[in-house]
Coordinates of C-alpha atoms in Angstrom, one line a residue:
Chain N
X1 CA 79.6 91.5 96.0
X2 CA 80.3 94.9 96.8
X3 CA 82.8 96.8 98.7
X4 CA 83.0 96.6 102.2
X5 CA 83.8 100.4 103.5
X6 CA 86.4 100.7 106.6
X7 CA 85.1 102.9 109.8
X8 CA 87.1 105.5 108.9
X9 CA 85.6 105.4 105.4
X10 CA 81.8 105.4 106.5
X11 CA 82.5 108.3 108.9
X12 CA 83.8 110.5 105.9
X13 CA 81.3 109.6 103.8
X14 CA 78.7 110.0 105.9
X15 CA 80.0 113.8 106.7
X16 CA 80.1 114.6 103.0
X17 CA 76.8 113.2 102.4
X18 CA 75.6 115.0 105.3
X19 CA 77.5 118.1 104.0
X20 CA 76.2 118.1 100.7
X21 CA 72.2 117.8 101.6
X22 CA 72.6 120.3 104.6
X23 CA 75.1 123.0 102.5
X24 CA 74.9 122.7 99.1
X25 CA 71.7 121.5 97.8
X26 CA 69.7 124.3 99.8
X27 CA 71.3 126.8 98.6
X28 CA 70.7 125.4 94.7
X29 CA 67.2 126.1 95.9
X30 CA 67.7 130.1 95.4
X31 CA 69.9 129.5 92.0
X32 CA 69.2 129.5 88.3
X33 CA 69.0 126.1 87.4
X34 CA 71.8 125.9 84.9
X35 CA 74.1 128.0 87.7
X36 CA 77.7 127.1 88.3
X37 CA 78.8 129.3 91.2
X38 CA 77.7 130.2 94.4
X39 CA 77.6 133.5 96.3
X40 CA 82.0 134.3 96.7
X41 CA 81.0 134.6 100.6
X42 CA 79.4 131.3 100.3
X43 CA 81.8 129.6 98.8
X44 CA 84.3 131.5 101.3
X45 CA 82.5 129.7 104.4
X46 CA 82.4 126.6 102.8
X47 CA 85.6 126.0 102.2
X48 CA 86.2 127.3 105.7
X49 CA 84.3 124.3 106.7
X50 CA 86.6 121.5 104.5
X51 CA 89.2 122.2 106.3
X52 CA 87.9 122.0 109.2
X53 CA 86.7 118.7 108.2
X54 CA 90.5 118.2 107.2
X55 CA 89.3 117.2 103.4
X56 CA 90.3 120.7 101.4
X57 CA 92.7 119.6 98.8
X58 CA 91.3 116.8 98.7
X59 CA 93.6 115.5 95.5
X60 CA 96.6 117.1 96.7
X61 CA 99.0 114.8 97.3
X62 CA 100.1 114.6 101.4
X63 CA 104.2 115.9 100.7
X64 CA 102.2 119.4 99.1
X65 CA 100.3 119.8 102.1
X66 CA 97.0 117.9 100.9
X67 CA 95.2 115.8 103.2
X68 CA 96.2 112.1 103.1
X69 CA 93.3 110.6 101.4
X70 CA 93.9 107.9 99.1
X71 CA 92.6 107.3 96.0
X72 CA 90.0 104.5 96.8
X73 CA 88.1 106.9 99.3
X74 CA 89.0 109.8 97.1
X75 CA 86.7 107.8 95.1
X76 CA 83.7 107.1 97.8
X77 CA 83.6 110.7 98.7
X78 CA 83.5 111.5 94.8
X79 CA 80.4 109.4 94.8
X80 CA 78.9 112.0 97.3
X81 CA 80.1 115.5 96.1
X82 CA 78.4 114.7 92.9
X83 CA 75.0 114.3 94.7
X84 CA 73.4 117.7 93.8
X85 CA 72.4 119.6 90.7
X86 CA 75.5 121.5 89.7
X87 CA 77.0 118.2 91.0
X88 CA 78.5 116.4 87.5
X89 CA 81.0 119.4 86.0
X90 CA 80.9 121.3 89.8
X91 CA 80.9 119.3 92.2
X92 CA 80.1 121.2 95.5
X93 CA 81.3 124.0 93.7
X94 CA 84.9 123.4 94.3
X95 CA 84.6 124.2 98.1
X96 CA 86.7 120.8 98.5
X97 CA 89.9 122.6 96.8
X98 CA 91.2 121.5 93.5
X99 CA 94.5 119.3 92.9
X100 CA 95.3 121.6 90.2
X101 CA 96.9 120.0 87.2
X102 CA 98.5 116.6 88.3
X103 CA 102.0 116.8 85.9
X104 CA 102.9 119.9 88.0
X105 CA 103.8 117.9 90.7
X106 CA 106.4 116.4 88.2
X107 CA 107.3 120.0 87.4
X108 CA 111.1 121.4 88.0
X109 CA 111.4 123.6 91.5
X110 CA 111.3 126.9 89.9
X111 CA 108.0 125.6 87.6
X112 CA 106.5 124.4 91.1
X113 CA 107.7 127.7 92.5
X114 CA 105.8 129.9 89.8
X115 CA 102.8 127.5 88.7
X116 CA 102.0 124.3 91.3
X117 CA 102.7 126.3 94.8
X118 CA 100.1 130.0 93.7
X119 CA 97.7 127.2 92.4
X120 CA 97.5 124.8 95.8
X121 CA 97.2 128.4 97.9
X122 CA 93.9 129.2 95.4
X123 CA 95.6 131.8 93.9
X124 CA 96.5 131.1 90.4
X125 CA 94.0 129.3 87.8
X126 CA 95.0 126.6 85.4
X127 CA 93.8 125.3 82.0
X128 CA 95.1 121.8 80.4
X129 CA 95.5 122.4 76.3
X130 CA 95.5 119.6 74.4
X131 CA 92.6 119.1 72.0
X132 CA 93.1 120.4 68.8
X133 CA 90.2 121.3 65.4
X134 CA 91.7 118.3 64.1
X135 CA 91.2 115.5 66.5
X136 CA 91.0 114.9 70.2
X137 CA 90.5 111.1 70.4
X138 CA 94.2 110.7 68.8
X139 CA 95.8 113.9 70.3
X140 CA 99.3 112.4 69.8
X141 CA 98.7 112.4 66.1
X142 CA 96.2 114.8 65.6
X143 CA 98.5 117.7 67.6
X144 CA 99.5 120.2 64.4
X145 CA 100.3 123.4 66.6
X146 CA 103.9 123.7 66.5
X147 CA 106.8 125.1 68.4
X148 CA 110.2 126.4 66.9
X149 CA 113.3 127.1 68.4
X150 CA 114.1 130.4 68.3
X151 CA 117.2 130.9 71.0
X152 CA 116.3 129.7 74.5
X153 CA 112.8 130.3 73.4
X154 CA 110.1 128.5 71.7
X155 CA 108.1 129.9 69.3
X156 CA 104.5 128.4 69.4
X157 CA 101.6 128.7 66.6
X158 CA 98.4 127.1 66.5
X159 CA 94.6 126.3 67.5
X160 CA 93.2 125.0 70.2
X161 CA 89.8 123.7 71.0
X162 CA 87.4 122.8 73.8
X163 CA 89.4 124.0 76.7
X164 CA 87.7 124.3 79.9
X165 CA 88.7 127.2 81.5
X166 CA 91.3 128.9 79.9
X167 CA 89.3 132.6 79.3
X168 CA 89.7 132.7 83.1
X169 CA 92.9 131.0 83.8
X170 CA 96.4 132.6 84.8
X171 CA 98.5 130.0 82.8
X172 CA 98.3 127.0 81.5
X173 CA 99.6 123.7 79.8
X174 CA 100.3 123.4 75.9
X175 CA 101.1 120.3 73.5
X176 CA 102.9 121.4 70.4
X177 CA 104.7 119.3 68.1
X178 CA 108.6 119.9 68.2
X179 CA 109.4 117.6 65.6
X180 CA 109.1 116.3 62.2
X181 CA 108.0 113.0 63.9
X182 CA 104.5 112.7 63.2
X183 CA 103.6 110.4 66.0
X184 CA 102.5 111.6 69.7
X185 CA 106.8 111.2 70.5
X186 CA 107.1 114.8 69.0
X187 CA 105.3 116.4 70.8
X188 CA 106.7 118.6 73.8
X189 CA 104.7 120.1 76.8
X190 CA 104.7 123.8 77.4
X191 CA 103.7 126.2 80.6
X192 CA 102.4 129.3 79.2
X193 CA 100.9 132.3 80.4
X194 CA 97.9 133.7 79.7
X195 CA 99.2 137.5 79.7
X196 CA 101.9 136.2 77.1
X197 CA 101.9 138.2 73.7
X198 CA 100.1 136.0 71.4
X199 CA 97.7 134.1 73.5
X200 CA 94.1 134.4 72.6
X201 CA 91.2 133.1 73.8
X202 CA 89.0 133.7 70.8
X203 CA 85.4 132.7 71.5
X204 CA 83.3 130.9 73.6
X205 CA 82.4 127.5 72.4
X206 CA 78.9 126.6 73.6
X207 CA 77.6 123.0 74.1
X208 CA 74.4 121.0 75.7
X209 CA 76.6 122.5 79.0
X210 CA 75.4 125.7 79.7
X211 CA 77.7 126.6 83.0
X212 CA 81.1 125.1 82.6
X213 CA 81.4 125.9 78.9
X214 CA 85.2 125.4 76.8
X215 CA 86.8 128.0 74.5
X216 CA 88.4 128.0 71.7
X217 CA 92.3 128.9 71.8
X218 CA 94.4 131.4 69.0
X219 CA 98.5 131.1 69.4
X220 CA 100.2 133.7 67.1
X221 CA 104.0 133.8 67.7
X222 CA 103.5 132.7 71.5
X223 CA 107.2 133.1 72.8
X224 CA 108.0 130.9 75.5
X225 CA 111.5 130.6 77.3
X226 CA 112.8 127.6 77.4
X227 CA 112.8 127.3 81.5
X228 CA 108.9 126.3 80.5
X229 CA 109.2 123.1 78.5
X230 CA 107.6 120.9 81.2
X231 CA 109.3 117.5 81.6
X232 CA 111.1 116.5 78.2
X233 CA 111.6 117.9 75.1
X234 CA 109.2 115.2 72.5
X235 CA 108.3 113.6 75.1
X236 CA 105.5 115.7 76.4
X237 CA 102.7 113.2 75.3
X238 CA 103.5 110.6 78.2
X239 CA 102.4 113.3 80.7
X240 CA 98.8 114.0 78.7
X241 CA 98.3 110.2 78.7
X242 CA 99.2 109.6 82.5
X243 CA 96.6 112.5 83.2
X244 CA 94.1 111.3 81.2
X245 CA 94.0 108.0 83.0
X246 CA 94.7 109.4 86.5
X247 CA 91.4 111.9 85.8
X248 CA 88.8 108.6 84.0
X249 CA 88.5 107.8 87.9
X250 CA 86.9 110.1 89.7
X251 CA 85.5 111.3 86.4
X252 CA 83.4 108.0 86.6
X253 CA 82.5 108.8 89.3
X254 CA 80.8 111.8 89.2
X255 CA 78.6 109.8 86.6
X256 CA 78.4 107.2 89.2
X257 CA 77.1 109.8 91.9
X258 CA 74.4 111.4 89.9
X259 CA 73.0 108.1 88.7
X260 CA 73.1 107.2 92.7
X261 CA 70.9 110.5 93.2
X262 CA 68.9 110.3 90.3
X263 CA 67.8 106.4 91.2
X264 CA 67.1 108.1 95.1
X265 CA 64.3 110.6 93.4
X266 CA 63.0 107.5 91.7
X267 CA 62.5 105.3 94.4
X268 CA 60.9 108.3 96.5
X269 CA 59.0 109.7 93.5
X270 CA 57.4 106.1 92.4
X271 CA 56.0 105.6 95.9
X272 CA 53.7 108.7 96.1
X273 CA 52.7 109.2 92.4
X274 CA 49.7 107.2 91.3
X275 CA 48.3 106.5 87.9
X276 CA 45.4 104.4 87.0
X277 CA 44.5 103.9 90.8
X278 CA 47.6 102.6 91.7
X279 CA 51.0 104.2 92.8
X280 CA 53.7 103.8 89.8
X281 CA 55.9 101.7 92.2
X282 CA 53.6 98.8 91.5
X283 CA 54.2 98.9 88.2
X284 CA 56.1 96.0 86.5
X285 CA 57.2 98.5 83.5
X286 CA 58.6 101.1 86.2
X287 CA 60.2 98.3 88.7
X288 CA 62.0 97.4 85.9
X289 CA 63.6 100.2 85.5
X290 CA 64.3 101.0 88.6
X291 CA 66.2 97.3 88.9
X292 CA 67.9 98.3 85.6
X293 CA 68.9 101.3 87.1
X294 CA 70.5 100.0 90.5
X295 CA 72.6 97.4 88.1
X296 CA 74.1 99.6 86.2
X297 CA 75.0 101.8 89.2
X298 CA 76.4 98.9 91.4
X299 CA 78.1 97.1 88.2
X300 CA 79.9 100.7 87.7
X301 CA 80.6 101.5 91.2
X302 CA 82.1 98.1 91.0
X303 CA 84.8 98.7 88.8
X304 CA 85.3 101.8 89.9
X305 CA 86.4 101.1 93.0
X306 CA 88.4 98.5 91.6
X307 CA 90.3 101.1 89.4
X308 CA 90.9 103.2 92.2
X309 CA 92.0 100.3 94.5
X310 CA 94.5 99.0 91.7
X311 CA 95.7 102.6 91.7
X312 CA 96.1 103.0 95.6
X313 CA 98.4 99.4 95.0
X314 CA 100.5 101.0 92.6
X315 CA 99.6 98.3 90.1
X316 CA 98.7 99.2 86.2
X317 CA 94.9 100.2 86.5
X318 CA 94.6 101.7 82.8
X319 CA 91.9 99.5 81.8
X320 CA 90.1 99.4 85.0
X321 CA 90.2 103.3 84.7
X322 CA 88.9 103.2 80.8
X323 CA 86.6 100.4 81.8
X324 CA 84.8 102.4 84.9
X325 CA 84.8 105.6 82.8
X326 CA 83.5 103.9 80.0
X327 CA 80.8 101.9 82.1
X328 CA 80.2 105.3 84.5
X329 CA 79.3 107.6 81.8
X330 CA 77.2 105.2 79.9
X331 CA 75.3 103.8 83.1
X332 CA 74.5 107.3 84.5
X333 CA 73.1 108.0 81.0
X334 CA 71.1 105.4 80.7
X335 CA 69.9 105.8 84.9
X336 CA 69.3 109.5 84.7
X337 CA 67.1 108.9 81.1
X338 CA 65.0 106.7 82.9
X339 CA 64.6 108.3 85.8
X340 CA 63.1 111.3 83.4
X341 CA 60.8 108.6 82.0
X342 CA 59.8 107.9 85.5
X343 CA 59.0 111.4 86.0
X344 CA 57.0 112.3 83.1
X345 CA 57.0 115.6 82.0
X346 CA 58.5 117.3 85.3
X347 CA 61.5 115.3 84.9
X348 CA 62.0 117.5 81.5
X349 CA 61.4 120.6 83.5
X350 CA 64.4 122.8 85.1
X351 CA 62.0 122.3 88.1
X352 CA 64.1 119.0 88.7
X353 CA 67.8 118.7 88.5
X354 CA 67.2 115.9 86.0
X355 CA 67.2 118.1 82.5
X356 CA 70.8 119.1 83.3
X357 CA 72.2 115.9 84.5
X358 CA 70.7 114.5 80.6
X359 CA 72.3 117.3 79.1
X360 CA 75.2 117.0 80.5
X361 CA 75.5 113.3 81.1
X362 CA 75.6 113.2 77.0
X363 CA 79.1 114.7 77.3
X364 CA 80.5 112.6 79.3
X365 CA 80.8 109.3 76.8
X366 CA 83.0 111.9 75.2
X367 CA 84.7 114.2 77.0
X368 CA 87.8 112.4 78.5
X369 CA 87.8 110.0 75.8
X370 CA 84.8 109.0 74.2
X371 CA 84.0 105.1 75.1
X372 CA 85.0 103.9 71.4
X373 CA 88.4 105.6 72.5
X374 CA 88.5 103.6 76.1
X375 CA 87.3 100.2 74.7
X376 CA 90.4 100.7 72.3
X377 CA 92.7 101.4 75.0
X378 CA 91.7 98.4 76.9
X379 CA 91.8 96.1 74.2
X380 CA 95.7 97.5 73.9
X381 CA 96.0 96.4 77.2
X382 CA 94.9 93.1 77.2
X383 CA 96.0 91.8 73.7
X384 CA 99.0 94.0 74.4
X385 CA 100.5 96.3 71.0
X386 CA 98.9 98.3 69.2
X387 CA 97.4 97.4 65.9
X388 CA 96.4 99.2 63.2
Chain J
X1 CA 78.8 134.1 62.1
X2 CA 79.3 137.3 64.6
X3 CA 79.6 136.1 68.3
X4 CA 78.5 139.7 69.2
X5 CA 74.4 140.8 70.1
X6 CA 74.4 142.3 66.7
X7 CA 70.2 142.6 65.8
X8 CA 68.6 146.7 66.2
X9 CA 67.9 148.0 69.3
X10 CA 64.2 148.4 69.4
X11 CA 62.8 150.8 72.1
X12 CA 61.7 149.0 75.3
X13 CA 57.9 149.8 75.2
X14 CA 54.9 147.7 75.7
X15 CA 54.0 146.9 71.9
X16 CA 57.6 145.7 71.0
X17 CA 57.6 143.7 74.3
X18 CA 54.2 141.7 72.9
X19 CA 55.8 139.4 70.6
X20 CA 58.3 138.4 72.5
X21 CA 57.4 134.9 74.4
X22 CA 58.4 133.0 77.7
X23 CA 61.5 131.6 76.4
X24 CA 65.4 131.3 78.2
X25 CA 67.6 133.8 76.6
X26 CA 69.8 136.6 76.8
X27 CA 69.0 140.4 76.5
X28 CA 70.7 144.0 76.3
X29 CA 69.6 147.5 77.5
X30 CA 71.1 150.7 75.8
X31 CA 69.9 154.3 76.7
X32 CA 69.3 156.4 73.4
X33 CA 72.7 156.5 72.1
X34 CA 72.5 153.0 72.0
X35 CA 75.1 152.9 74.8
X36 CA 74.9 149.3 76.3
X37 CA 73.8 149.8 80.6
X38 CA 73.3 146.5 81.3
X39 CA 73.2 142.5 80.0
X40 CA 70.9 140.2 81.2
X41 CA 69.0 136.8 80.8
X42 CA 66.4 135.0 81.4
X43 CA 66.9 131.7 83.4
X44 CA 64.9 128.8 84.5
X45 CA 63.8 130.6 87.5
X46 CA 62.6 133.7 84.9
X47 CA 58.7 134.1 85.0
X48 CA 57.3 134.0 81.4
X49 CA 61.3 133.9 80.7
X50 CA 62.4 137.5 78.1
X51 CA 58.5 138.4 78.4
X52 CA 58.7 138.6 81.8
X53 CA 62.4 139.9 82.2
X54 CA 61.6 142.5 79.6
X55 CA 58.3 143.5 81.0
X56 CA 60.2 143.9 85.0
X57 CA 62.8 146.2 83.2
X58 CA 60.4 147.9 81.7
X59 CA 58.2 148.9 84.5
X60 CA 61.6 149.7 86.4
X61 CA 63.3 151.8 83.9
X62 CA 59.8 154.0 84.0
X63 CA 59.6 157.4 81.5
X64 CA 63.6 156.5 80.5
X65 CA 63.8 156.3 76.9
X66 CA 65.6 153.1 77.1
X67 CA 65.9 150.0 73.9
X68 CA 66.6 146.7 74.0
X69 CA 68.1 143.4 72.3
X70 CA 67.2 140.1 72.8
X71 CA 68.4 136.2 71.8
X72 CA 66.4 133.3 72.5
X73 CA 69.1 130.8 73.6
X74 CA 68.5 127.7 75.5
X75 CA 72.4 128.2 77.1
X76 CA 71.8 131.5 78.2
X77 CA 73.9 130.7 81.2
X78 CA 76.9 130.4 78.8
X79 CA 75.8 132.9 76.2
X80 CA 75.4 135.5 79.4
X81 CA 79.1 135.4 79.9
X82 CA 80.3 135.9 76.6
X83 CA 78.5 138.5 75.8
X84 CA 79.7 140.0 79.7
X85 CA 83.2 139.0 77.9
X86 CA 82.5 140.2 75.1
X87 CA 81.4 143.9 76.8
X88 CA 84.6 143.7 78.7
X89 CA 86.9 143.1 75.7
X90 CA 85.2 145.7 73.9
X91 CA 84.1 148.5 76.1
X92 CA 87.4 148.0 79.0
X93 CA 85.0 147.5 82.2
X94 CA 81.6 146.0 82.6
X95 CA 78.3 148.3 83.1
X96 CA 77.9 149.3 86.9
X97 CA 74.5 147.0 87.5
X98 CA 76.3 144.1 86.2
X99 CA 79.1 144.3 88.3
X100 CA 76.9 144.7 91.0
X101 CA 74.8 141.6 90.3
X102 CA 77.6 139.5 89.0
X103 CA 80.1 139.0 91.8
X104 CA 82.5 136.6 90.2
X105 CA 85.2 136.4 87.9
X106 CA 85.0 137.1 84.2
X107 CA 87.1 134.9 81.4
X108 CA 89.4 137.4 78.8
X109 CA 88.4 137.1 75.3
X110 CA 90.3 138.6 72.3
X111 CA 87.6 138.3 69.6
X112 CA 88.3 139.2 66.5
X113 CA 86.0 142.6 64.9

């Protein structure tokens, strides 16, 4: 069984896919293998050419001037963008736009005015602060930075960790605990500025991911005015949990779209190399793992697609979402190591793209929620509670 | 564990170059003050990775009494732009040859001495 795309669908596909092998992947050819920008008058003309294609923005929402794309093709056209080396953590090196953070949309008008609107014109950059030294898999527990009251400000103290993004960012979103309730219903969300006394980005913290590393966030006496508390006062962990099961889709899906790639160089790479006086493609050992390969990438394209559809219906798509990130980031792990066996010592080479996508692949059955963390949430869902 | 480059500068000249080998990492130039002039690394696309970098700045820095430090790092990538953060949150700006070769944006850090 698999999804049956609509005209309209196969058209934008097809002009991403076509834009990704004719724009982006030749000019990978001139950069370091581990690169995560492109020349600023590249990226310039690129985005230029989104929006001619009428897909810049692409997650912004239609009412804030995005293009109306829903989530289900959102998702296709993931599956393409992905499709190149910087492809998992850049795809197309954000010449598609980004929806900046999603709970700004929820955000009062003078928030939207200062934060949402400078970040949809490209103008402001965002972080998203949650993780904490002491536990990212149960944030809502684990949060110990805290905010006082101090007036109509709060006063915030604390450590952050694993942030993408905030040495560069303009402002950004902070959970601190605003209560003596221990549970994730203390815990308030806060807009803060990066220029704010008391903000510090204190080092660099670097992984198997060279490019798109985190950091590791000081806050000393961080005064923020009240005005900032975004949504409700202790109840700021409902808006971390709706983004982190909005963001497991297309997430998946860049897994998905590098496994799709990956298993592409295989197929071609299996049919020209020989060993032994044969070429590998007749071998039993590497059919196999080819076959293994396409199953895991149509079993979590699958479910994927199902997540995003569910979504596009308005119906609960939690566990579809924790079931295709957990099955996306897994399956491309297990695709893109085989594909390196398949390739023998140039697949460990930074001659091939396929080095990076192992590196990097490793992070993704724990960034978002590591897959322990997704199976738990979907066996909330489906026995319903939460047990202990 | 400093973040900063913190090894001896050792002059840039041929027999300090030898034992350095073909591996990714990141590197320093300072004239003989030890004023830092530029930050560099040595990517995938490097040939004979700091050897070779070293060697190429070598042969273009000429008679300039000139030194160097170098990391061997396999996330040079990352470890190039903290140290270019690290530069910048120190020194106020970045040296001239990086801004010229480095045309995008560079995070804020507030390290601590």
């Amino acid at each position: 069984m698999d999804y049956q795309l609509s005209e309209e669908q196969q058209a934008l596909v097809d002009m991403v896919r076509r834009f990704v092998r004719t724009e982006i992947c030749p000019l990978e050819d001139n950069l370091d293998p581990d690169a995560g920008e492109i020349a600023p008058e590249d990226s310039e003309r690129l985005k230029e050419m989104t929006r001619e294609m009428g897909l810049y923005g692409l997650g912004i929402p239609a009412e804030f001037g995005g293009p109306d794309v829903d989530v289900t093709t959102q998702t296709l056209l993931a599956f393409e963008m992905a499709q190149h080396r910087a492809g998992l953590y850049n795809p197309c090196y954000n010449v598609f736009g980004g929806a900046g953070l999603g709970q700004l949309y929820e955000a009062t008008d003078m928030q939207k005015e200062k934060y949402l609107y400078p970040v949809l014109r490209g103008e402001k950059i965002s972080f998203f602060g949650l993780t904490e030294p002491s536990g990212g898999s149960d944030p809502g527990r684990a949060i110990q930075t805290r905010a006082v009251q101090d007036g109509d400000d709060w006063i915030l103290n604390g450590t952050k960790i694993f942030i993408s993004g905030a040495d560069r960012a303009d402002f950004g979103i902070l959970f601190a605990r605003t209560s003596e309730d221990k549970t994730r219903n203390g815990v308030t969300c806060f807009l803060v500025d990066t220029d704010m006394p008391g903000f510090h980005v204190r080092r660099v913290v670097h992984t198997l991911r060279s490019t798109h590393y985190a950091t590791e966030i000081q806050i000393e006496n961080l005064r923020v005015p009240k005005e900032n508390i975004l949504g409700e006062l202790n109840k700021g962990f409902a808006i971390a949990s709706d983004r982190l099961s909005r963001f497991r889709i297309p997430y998946a899906a860049g897994c998905i779209g590098v496994a799709i790639k990956a298993q592409e160089m295989a197929v071609d790479y299996v049919k020209i190399r020989e060993t032994f006086g044969g070429l590998l493609a007749s071998r039993q050992a590497i059919q196999w793992m080819i076959v293994d390969n396409e199953i895991d990438i149509r079993t979590s394209r699958h479910i994927c697609i199902e997540a995003a559809q569910k979504a596009d219906r308005g119906e609960d798509f939690r566990t579809e979402a924790a079931m295709a990130k957990l099955l996306g980031s897994e399956a491309g792990g297990r695709v893109v190591d085989r594909v390196m066996q398949i390739h023998g010592g140039y697949g460990m080479t930074k001659d091939l793209p396929l080095e990076r996508w192992y590196r990097e692949m490793r992070i993704r059955r724990i960034g978002e929620g590591p897959s322990e963390v997704q199976r738990l949430v979907m066996a909330r869902n489906l026995i319903g509670g939460s047990f202990h | 564990m400093s973040i900063r480059l913190v090894k001896p500068f050792q002059a840039l000249t041929p027999e300090n170059i030898e034992p350095i080998q073909g591996q990714l990492g990141v590197y320093q130039l300072a004239d003989a003050n030890g004023d830092i002039f530029y930050i560099g690394y040595a990517g995938g696309r490097s040939l004979f990775g700091l050897h070779g970098e070293l060697k190429g700045e070598m042969k273009e820095q000429g008679d300039n009494e000139i030194q160097f430090r170098c990391e061997v790092n396999m996330q040079y990538i990352s470890r190039y732009k903290e140290l270019l953060m690290l530069h910048k949150a120190d020194f106020g700006e970045l040296p001239e040859r990086v801004l010229k070769e480095y045309p995008h944006k560079i995070g804020t850090l507030s390290p601590g001495r």
